[in-house]
Amino acid sequence: MPILPLSPIRTGGKPARITEKRLEVDGLSFDVHRSGRRKTLQITVERSGDLSIVAPTGAADQEMLDFVQEKLLWIHTKLEEKARLQRRAPIKEFVDGEGFLYLGKSYRLRLIDQQLVDLSLKNGRFCLRRASVHRARDIFVSWYGHRAQKWFAKQVSEHATRMGVDIREVKVQDLGFRWGSFGSDGRLLFHWKAILLPPRIAQYVVVHELAHAHHPDHSANFWIKVEQHLPDWRNRKAWLAENGVQVEGL
Ligand SMILES: [Zn+2]
């Protein structure tokens, strides 16, 4: 598809710029996605603060600009909300007594002088070898990654069959601001941090991503699919939006 040249369009006196892939208006920049299956416009504010707009294939530029203008207050409110939540994220210190999450529970850290492994979870405590404390963050990330790999692979194998989805591979990695990601090649990715969530919330992430095998977008049909497998998905989704950020400080 040819990329349209940036052309200034006027919206309420403010200059706006729009290309095939990008829309800039009022100091905000949106990724533009067009879909033949969409009938209406939709704006998404990501956890990172990134903005995107999904539009029907034939939607006119002016239509998108008007839509954005109409939603400006809502967009700015959302952006402020995300910024506020980000500021609330606690930063962890690797000292005796600090709490670290694992599957929704907090376990206190204990520095151990003599220990064969860098990190272990025993008797309700995270035990970290004192000599390894300078690379504690990497050690925790790797520990979480291994646990996440096992836990999510098991969850996926249970839910995928029920949801009629074929999954080739489950991988755990740093996904930035996303909890999970569904690849059309049958690969399912999860953020290692997702293993810090309570099991019922992490399960929602699994079902959410598997539902994308049926519907790549967040259309009404997508949520119907989620609801078939998790009738109380709304609660879990709301919990994640409100509390998910707390697991980010590491
Ligand atoms: Zn999604």
mmCIF file of C-alpha atoms and ligand atoms in Angstrom:
data_model
loop_
_atom_site.group_PDB
_atom_site.id
_atom_site.type_symbol
_atom_site.label_atom_id
_atom_site.label_comp_id
_atom_site.label_asym_id
_atom_site.label_seq_id
_atom_site.Cartn_x
_atom_site.Cartn_y
_atom_site.Cartn_z
ATOM 1 C CA MET A 1 0.000 0.000 0.000
ATOM 2 C CA PRO A 2 1.388 3.423 -0.868
ATOM 3 C CA ILE A 3 2.040 5.699 2.076
ATOM 4 C CA LEU A 4 0.138 8.927 1.723
ATOM 5 C CA PRO A 5 2.273 12.028 2.095
ATOM 6 C CA LEU A 6 1.819 13.998 5.300
ATOM 7 C CA SER A 7 -0.727 16.649 4.554
ATOM 8 C CA PRO A 8 -1.906 19.356 6.908
ATOM 9 C CA ILE A 9 -5.614 19.169 7.675
ATOM 10 C CA ARG A 10 -7.375 21.714 9.823
ATOM 11 C CA THR A 11 -9.362 20.574 12.830
ATOM 12 C CA GLY A 12 -10.894 23.288 14.947
ATOM 13 C CA GLY A 13 -8.034 25.631 14.177
ATOM 14 C CA LYS A 14 -5.332 23.152 15.254
ATOM 15 C CA PRO A 15 -3.108 21.619 12.584
ATOM 16 C CA ALA A 16 -3.390 17.859 12.253
ATOM 17 C CA ARG A 17 -1.259 15.476 10.224
ATOM 18 C CA ILE A 18 -2.372 12.149 8.904
ATOM 19 C CA THR A 19 -0.725 9.343 6.944
ATOM 20 C CA GLU A 20 -1.715 5.780 6.148
ATOM 21 C CA LYS A 21 -0.192 4.620 9.443
ATOM 22 C CA ARG A 22 -0.154 7.628 11.706
ATOM 23 C CA LEU A 23 -2.454 10.374 12.857
ATOM 24 C CA GLU A 24 -1.224 13.399 14.738
ATOM 25 C CA VAL A 25 -3.671 15.752 16.310
ATOM 26 C CA ASP A 26 -3.589 18.145 19.242
ATOM 27 C CA GLY A 27 -0.070 17.041 20.219
ATOM 28 C CA LEU A 28 -1.151 13.392 20.329
ATOM 29 C CA SER A 29 0.117 10.703 17.993
ATOM 30 C CA PHE A 30 -1.964 7.642 17.070
ATOM 31 C CA ASP A 31 -1.045 4.400 15.321
ATOM 32 C CA VAL A 32 -3.673 3.878 12.641
ATOM 33 C CA HIS A 33 -4.915 0.352 11.972
ATOM 34 C CA ARG A 34 -7.504 -0.318 9.308
ATOM 35 C CA SER A 35 -9.631 -3.410 9.309
ATOM 36 C CA GLY A 36 -12.217 -4.636 6.829
ATOM 37 C CA ARG A 37 -14.049 -6.266 9.707
ATOM 38 C CA ARG A 38 -14.585 -3.084 11.663
ATOM 39 C CA LYS A 39 -17.710 -1.008 11.327
ATOM 40 C CA THR A 40 -16.916 1.699 13.857
ATOM 41 C CA LEU A 41 -13.909 3.693 15.031
ATOM 42 C CA GLN A 42 -12.160 2.781 18.244
ATOM 43 C CA ILE A 43 -9.393 4.499 20.206
ATOM 44 C CA THR A 44 -7.133 2.573 22.579
ATOM 45 C CA VAL A 45 -4.842 4.015 25.249
ATOM 46 C CA GLU A 46 -2.149 1.435 26.027
ATOM 47 C CA ARG A 47 -0.612 1.015 29.452
ATOM 48 C CA SER A 48 2.538 2.600 28.047
ATOM 49 C CA GLY A 49 0.496 5.653 27.079
ATOM 50 C CA ASP A 50 0.736 4.745 23.384
ATOM 51 C CA LEU A 51 -2.367 5.622 21.413
ATOM 52 C CA SER A 52 -3.953 3.766 18.552
ATOM 53 C CA ILE A 53 -7.052 4.089 16.469
ATOM 54 C CA VAL A 54 -8.764 1.237 14.656
ATOM 55 C CA ALA A 55 -10.895 2.241 11.703
ATOM 56 C CA PRO A 56 -13.012 0.555 9.028
ATOM 57 C CA THR A 57 -11.044 0.232 5.764
ATOM 58 C CA GLY A 58 -12.967 2.995 4.048
ATOM 59 C CA ALA A 59 -13.053 5.531 6.870
ATOM 60 C CA ALA A 60 -12.241 9.063 5.703
ATOM 61 C CA ASP A 61 -9.422 11.054 7.314
ATOM 62 C CA GLN A 62 -11.828 13.761 8.404
ATOM 63 C CA GLU A 63 -14.036 11.162 10.081
ATOM 64 C CA MET A 64 -11.090 9.952 12.166
ATOM 65 C CA LEU A 65 -10.061 13.486 13.065
ATOM 66 C CA ASP A 66 -13.587 14.363 14.157
ATOM 67 C CA PHE A 67 -13.727 11.203 16.235
ATOM 68 C CA VAL A 68 -10.444 12.024 17.970
ATOM 69 C CA GLN A 69 -11.609 15.592 18.653
ATOM 70 C CA GLU A 70 -14.774 14.256 20.186
ATOM 71 C CA LYS A 71 -12.801 11.899 22.455
ATOM 72 C CA LEU A 72 -10.028 14.301 23.481
ATOM 73 C CA LEU A 73 -11.236 14.763 27.042
ATOM 74 C CA TRP A 74 -11.574 11.007 27.526
ATOM 75 C CA ILE A 75 -8.091 10.421 26.043
ATOM 76 C CA HIS A 76 -6.430 12.995 28.286
ATOM 77 C CA THR A 77 -8.218 11.603 31.342
ATOM 78 C CA LYS A 78 -6.965 8.112 30.472
ATOM 79 C CA LEU A 79 -3.409 9.344 29.928
ATOM 80 C CA GLU A 80 -3.389 11.096 33.294
ATOM 81 C CA GLU A 81 -4.749 7.984 34.959
ATOM 82 C CA LYS A 82 -1.961 5.847 33.461
ATOM 83 C CA ALA A 83 0.693 8.373 34.496
ATOM 84 C CA ARG A 84 -0.681 8.413 38.044
ATOM 85 C CA LEU A 85 -0.614 4.613 38.250
ATOM 86 C CA GLN A 86 2.929 4.506 36.892
ATOM 87 C CA ARG A 87 4.122 6.864 39.619
ATOM 88 C CA ARG A 88 2.614 4.573 42.217
ATOM 89 C CA ALA A 89 4.770 1.584 41.195
ATOM 90 C CA PRO A 90 7.021 0.711 44.115
ATOM 91 C CA ILE A 91 10.720 0.183 43.594
ATOM 92 C CA LYS A 92 12.126 -2.905 45.267
ATOM 93 C CA GLU A 93 15.206 -2.994 47.425
ATOM 94 C CA PHE A 94 17.054 -6.246 47.874
ATOM 95 C CA VAL A 95 17.302 -6.053 51.643
ATOM 96 C CA ASP A 96 16.092 -8.255 54.492
ATOM 97 C CA GLY A 97 12.340 -8.013 54.932
ATOM 98 C CA GLU A 98 11.458 -6.596 51.521
ATOM 99 C CA GLY A 99 8.380 -8.308 50.064
ATOM 100 C CA PHE A 100 8.382 -9.953 46.628
ATOM 101 C CA LEU A 101 5.319 -11.263 44.838
ATOM 102 C CA TYR A 102 4.852 -14.703 43.373
ATOM 103 C CA LEU A 103 1.418 -15.812 42.109
ATOM 104 C CA GLY A 104 -0.284 -13.060 44.026
ATOM 105 C CA LYS A 105 1.338 -13.678 47.407
ATOM 106 C CA SER A 106 4.069 -11.578 48.945
ATOM 107 C CA TYR A 107 7.096 -13.357 50.419
ATOM 108 C CA ARG A 108 9.722 -11.608 52.491
ATOM 109 C CA LEU A 109 13.318 -11.616 51.404
ATOM 110 C CA ARG A 110 16.090 -13.015 53.546
ATOM 111 C CA LEU A 111 19.767 -12.666 52.741
ATOM 112 C CA ILE A 112 21.609 -15.894 53.413
ATOM 113 C CA ASP A 113 25.371 -16.174 53.925
ATOM 114 C CA GLN A 114 25.661 -19.808 52.915
ATOM 115 C CA GLN A 115 23.479 -21.080 50.115
ATOM 116 C CA LEU A 116 24.255 -23.218 47.053
ATOM 117 C CA VAL A 117 21.797 -21.533 44.673
ATOM 118 C CA ASP A 118 21.415 -17.812 44.119
ATOM 119 C CA LEU A 119 17.741 -17.769 45.019
ATOM 120 C CA SER A 120 15.226 -20.152 46.471
ATOM 121 C CA LEU A 121 11.725 -19.958 47.875
ATOM 122 C CA LYS A 122 11.467 -22.015 51.022
ATOM 123 C CA ASN A 123 9.423 -21.897 54.208
ATOM 124 C CA GLY A 124 7.540 -18.891 52.889
ATOM 125 C CA ARG A 125 10.668 -16.796 52.296
ATOM 126 C CA PHE A 126 12.719 -15.781 49.312
ATOM 127 C CA CYS A 127 16.278 -16.709 50.254
ATOM 128 C CA LEU A 128 18.932 -14.819 48.334
ATOM 129 C CA ARG A 129 22.626 -15.561 48.645
ATOM 130 C CA ARG A 130 24.238 -12.455 50.118
ATOM 131 C CA ALA A 131 27.258 -12.685 47.807
ATOM 132 C CA SER A 132 24.897 -12.467 44.796
ATOM 133 C CA VAL A 133 22.973 -9.428 45.931
ATOM 134 C CA HIS A 134 24.668 -7.131 43.384
ATOM 135 C CA ARG A 135 22.916 -9.026 40.573
ATOM 136 C CA ALA A 136 19.725 -9.664 42.538
ATOM 137 C CA ARG A 137 17.430 -8.173 39.945
ATOM 138 C CA ASP A 138 18.694 -10.442 37.159
ATOM 139 C CA ILE A 139 18.471 -13.414 39.506
ATOM 140 C CA PHE A 140 14.848 -12.640 40.374
ATOM 141 C CA VAL A 141 13.906 -12.065 36.733
ATOM 142 C CA SER A 142 15.408 -15.389 35.755
ATOM 143 C CA TRP A 143 13.720 -17.186 38.673
ATOM 144 C CA TYR A 144 10.354 -15.674 37.762
ATOM 145 C CA GLY A 145 10.954 -16.520 34.101
ATOM 146 C CA HIS A 146 11.476 -20.212 34.824
ATOM 147 C CA ARG A 147 8.428 -20.413 37.060
ATOM 148 C CA ALA A 148 6.347 -18.485 34.540
ATOM 149 C CA GLN A 149 7.385 -20.790 31.706
ATOM 150 C CA LYS A 150 6.116 -23.867 33.575
ATOM 151 C CA TRP A 151 2.972 -22.271 34.945
ATOM 152 C CA PHE A 152 1.827 -20.683 31.695
ATOM 153 C CA ALA A 153 2.650 -23.730 29.575
ATOM 154 C CA LYS A 154 0.411 -25.799 31.856
ATOM 155 C CA GLN A 155 -2.403 -23.238 31.839
ATOM 156 C CA VAL A 156 -2.256 -22.876 28.083
ATOM 157 C CA SER A 157 -2.407 -26.620 27.495
ATOM 158 C CA GLU A 158 -5.519 -26.802 29.712
ATOM 159 C CA HIS A 159 -7.358 -23.813 28.247
ATOM 160 C CA ALA A 160 -6.280 -24.126 24.599
ATOM 161 C CA THR A 161 -8.055 -27.446 24.123
ATOM 162 C CA ARG A 162 -11.282 -26.149 25.638
ATOM 163 C CA MET A 163 -11.109 -23.026 23.514
ATOM 164 C CA GLY A 164 -10.344 -24.934 20.322
ATOM 165 C CA VAL A 165 -6.950 -23.317 19.761
ATOM 166 C CA ASP A 166 -3.766 -24.942 18.495
ATOM 167 C CA ILE A 167 -0.673 -23.534 20.167
ATOM 168 C CA ARG A 168 2.786 -24.309 18.830
ATOM 169 C CA GLU A 169 4.875 -22.718 21.505
ATOM 170 C CA VAL A 170 4.599 -20.862 24.800
ATOM 171 C CA LYS A 171 7.402 -18.426 25.528
ATOM 172 C CA VAL A 172 8.140 -16.133 28.448
ATOM 173 C CA GLN A 173 10.060 -12.925 27.984
ATOM 174 C CA ASP A 174 10.047 -9.215 28.757
ATOM 175 C CA LEU A 175 7.099 -7.821 26.827
ATOM 176 C CA GLY A 176 7.434 -4.262 28.045
ATOM 177 C CA PHE A 177 3.969 -2.968 28.852
ATOM 178 C CA ARG A 178 2.063 -6.041 27.718
ATOM 179 C CA TRP A 179 1.135 -9.060 29.804
ATOM 180 C CA GLY A 180 0.811 -11.365 26.866
ATOM 181 C CA SER A 181 0.840 -11.487 23.112
ATOM 182 C CA PHE A 182 -0.721 -13.869 20.608
ATOM 183 C CA GLY A 183 1.208 -14.498 17.393
ATOM 184 C CA SER A 184 -0.760 -15.651 14.368
ATOM 185 C CA ASP A 185 1.932 -18.318 13.898
ATOM 186 C CA GLY A 186 0.547 -20.145 16.933
ATOM 187 C CA ARG A 187 3.108 -18.728 19.351
ATOM 188 C CA LEU A 188 1.939 -17.396 22.661
ATOM 189 C CA LEU A 189 4.133 -14.995 24.622
ATOM 190 C CA PHE A 190 3.807 -13.987 28.252
ATOM 191 C CA HIS A 191 5.646 -11.364 30.233
ATOM 192 C CA TRP A 192 7.684 -12.936 33.046
ATOM 193 C CA LYS A 193 5.998 -10.448 35.396
ATOM 194 C CA ALA A 194 2.671 -12.151 34.789
ATOM 195 C CA ILE A 195 3.762 -14.845 37.269
ATOM 196 C CA LEU A 196 3.563 -12.204 40.026
ATOM 197 C CA LEU A 197 -0.186 -11.860 39.476
ATOM 198 C CA PRO A 198 -2.739 -13.809 41.490
ATOM 199 C CA PRO A 199 -3.551 -17.077 39.645
ATOM 200 C CA ARG A 200 -7.075 -16.017 38.709
ATOM 201 C CA ILE A 201 -5.750 -12.836 37.110
ATOM 202 C CA ALA A 202 -2.937 -14.649 35.288
ATOM 203 C CA GLN A 203 -5.601 -17.062 34.047
ATOM 204 C CA TYR A 204 -7.509 -14.153 32.603
ATOM 205 C CA VAL A 205 -4.356 -13.150 30.706
ATOM 206 C CA VAL A 206 -4.159 -16.703 29.308
ATOM 207 C CA VAL A 207 -7.802 -16.792 28.209
ATOM 208 C CA HIS A 208 -7.546 -13.263 26.804
ATOM 209 C CA GLU A 209 -4.571 -14.179 24.615
ATOM 210 C CA LEU A 210 -6.116 -17.489 23.515
ATOM 211 C CA ALA A 211 -9.309 -15.681 22.514
ATOM 212 C CA HIS A 212 -7.163 -13.652 20.112
ATOM 213 C CA ALA A 213 -6.708 -16.864 18.112
ATOM 214 C CA HIS A 214 -10.373 -16.427 17.176
ATOM 215 C CA HIS A 215 -10.516 -12.626 17.026
ATOM 216 C CA PRO A 216 -7.340 -10.557 16.615
ATOM 217 C CA ASP A 217 -9.019 -7.337 17.784
ATOM 218 C CA HIS A 218 -10.977 -6.386 20.913
ATOM 219 C CA SER A 219 -14.324 -6.478 19.154
ATOM 220 C CA ALA A 220 -17.611 -7.475 20.800
ATOM 221 C CA ASN A 221 -17.134 -10.994 19.424
ATOM 222 C CA PHE A 222 -13.749 -11.194 21.100
ATOM 223 C CA TRP A 223 -15.250 -10.436 24.517
ATOM 224 C CA ILE A 224 -18.051 -12.942 23.888
ATOM 225 C CA LYS A 225 -15.381 -15.575 23.345
ATOM 226 C CA VAL A 226 -13.628 -14.555 26.579
ATOM 227 C CA GLU A 227 -16.926 -14.641 28.465
ATOM 228 C CA GLN A 228 -17.691 -18.171 27.276
ATOM 229 C CA HIS A 229 -14.615 -19.372 29.128
ATOM 230 C CA LEU A 230 -14.402 -16.857 31.960
ATOM 231 C CA PRO A 231 -17.878 -15.529 32.822
ATOM 232 C CA ASP A 232 -16.412 -13.117 35.420
ATOM 233 C CA TRP A 233 -13.717 -11.726 33.123
ATOM 234 C CA ARG A 234 -14.872 -8.150 33.831
ATOM 235 C CA ASN A 235 -13.802 -8.340 37.485
ATOM 236 C CA ARG A 236 -10.463 -9.817 36.592
ATOM 237 C CA LYS A 237 -9.834 -7.275 33.847
ATOM 238 C CA ALA A 238 -10.722 -4.408 36.208
ATOM 239 C CA TRP A 239 -8.424 -5.805 38.897
ATOM 240 C CA LEU A 240 -5.572 -5.964 36.402
ATOM 241 C CA ALA A 241 -6.135 -2.409 35.214
ATOM 242 C CA GLU A 242 -6.179 -1.068 38.775
ATOM 243 C CA ASN A 243 -3.547 -3.227 40.478
ATOM 244 C CA GLY A 244 -1.395 -4.639 37.690
ATOM 245 C CA VAL A 245 1.025 -1.766 37.893
ATOM 246 C CA GLN A 246 1.998 -2.695 41.457
ATOM 247 C CA VAL A 247 3.815 -5.788 40.264
ATOM 248 C CA GLU A 248 6.045 -3.710 38.043
ATOM 249 C CA GLY A 249 8.554 -2.416 40.535
ATOM 250 C CA LEU A 250 11.509 -4.720 40.441
HETATM 251 ZN ZN ZN B 1 -5.866 -8.250 23.681
#
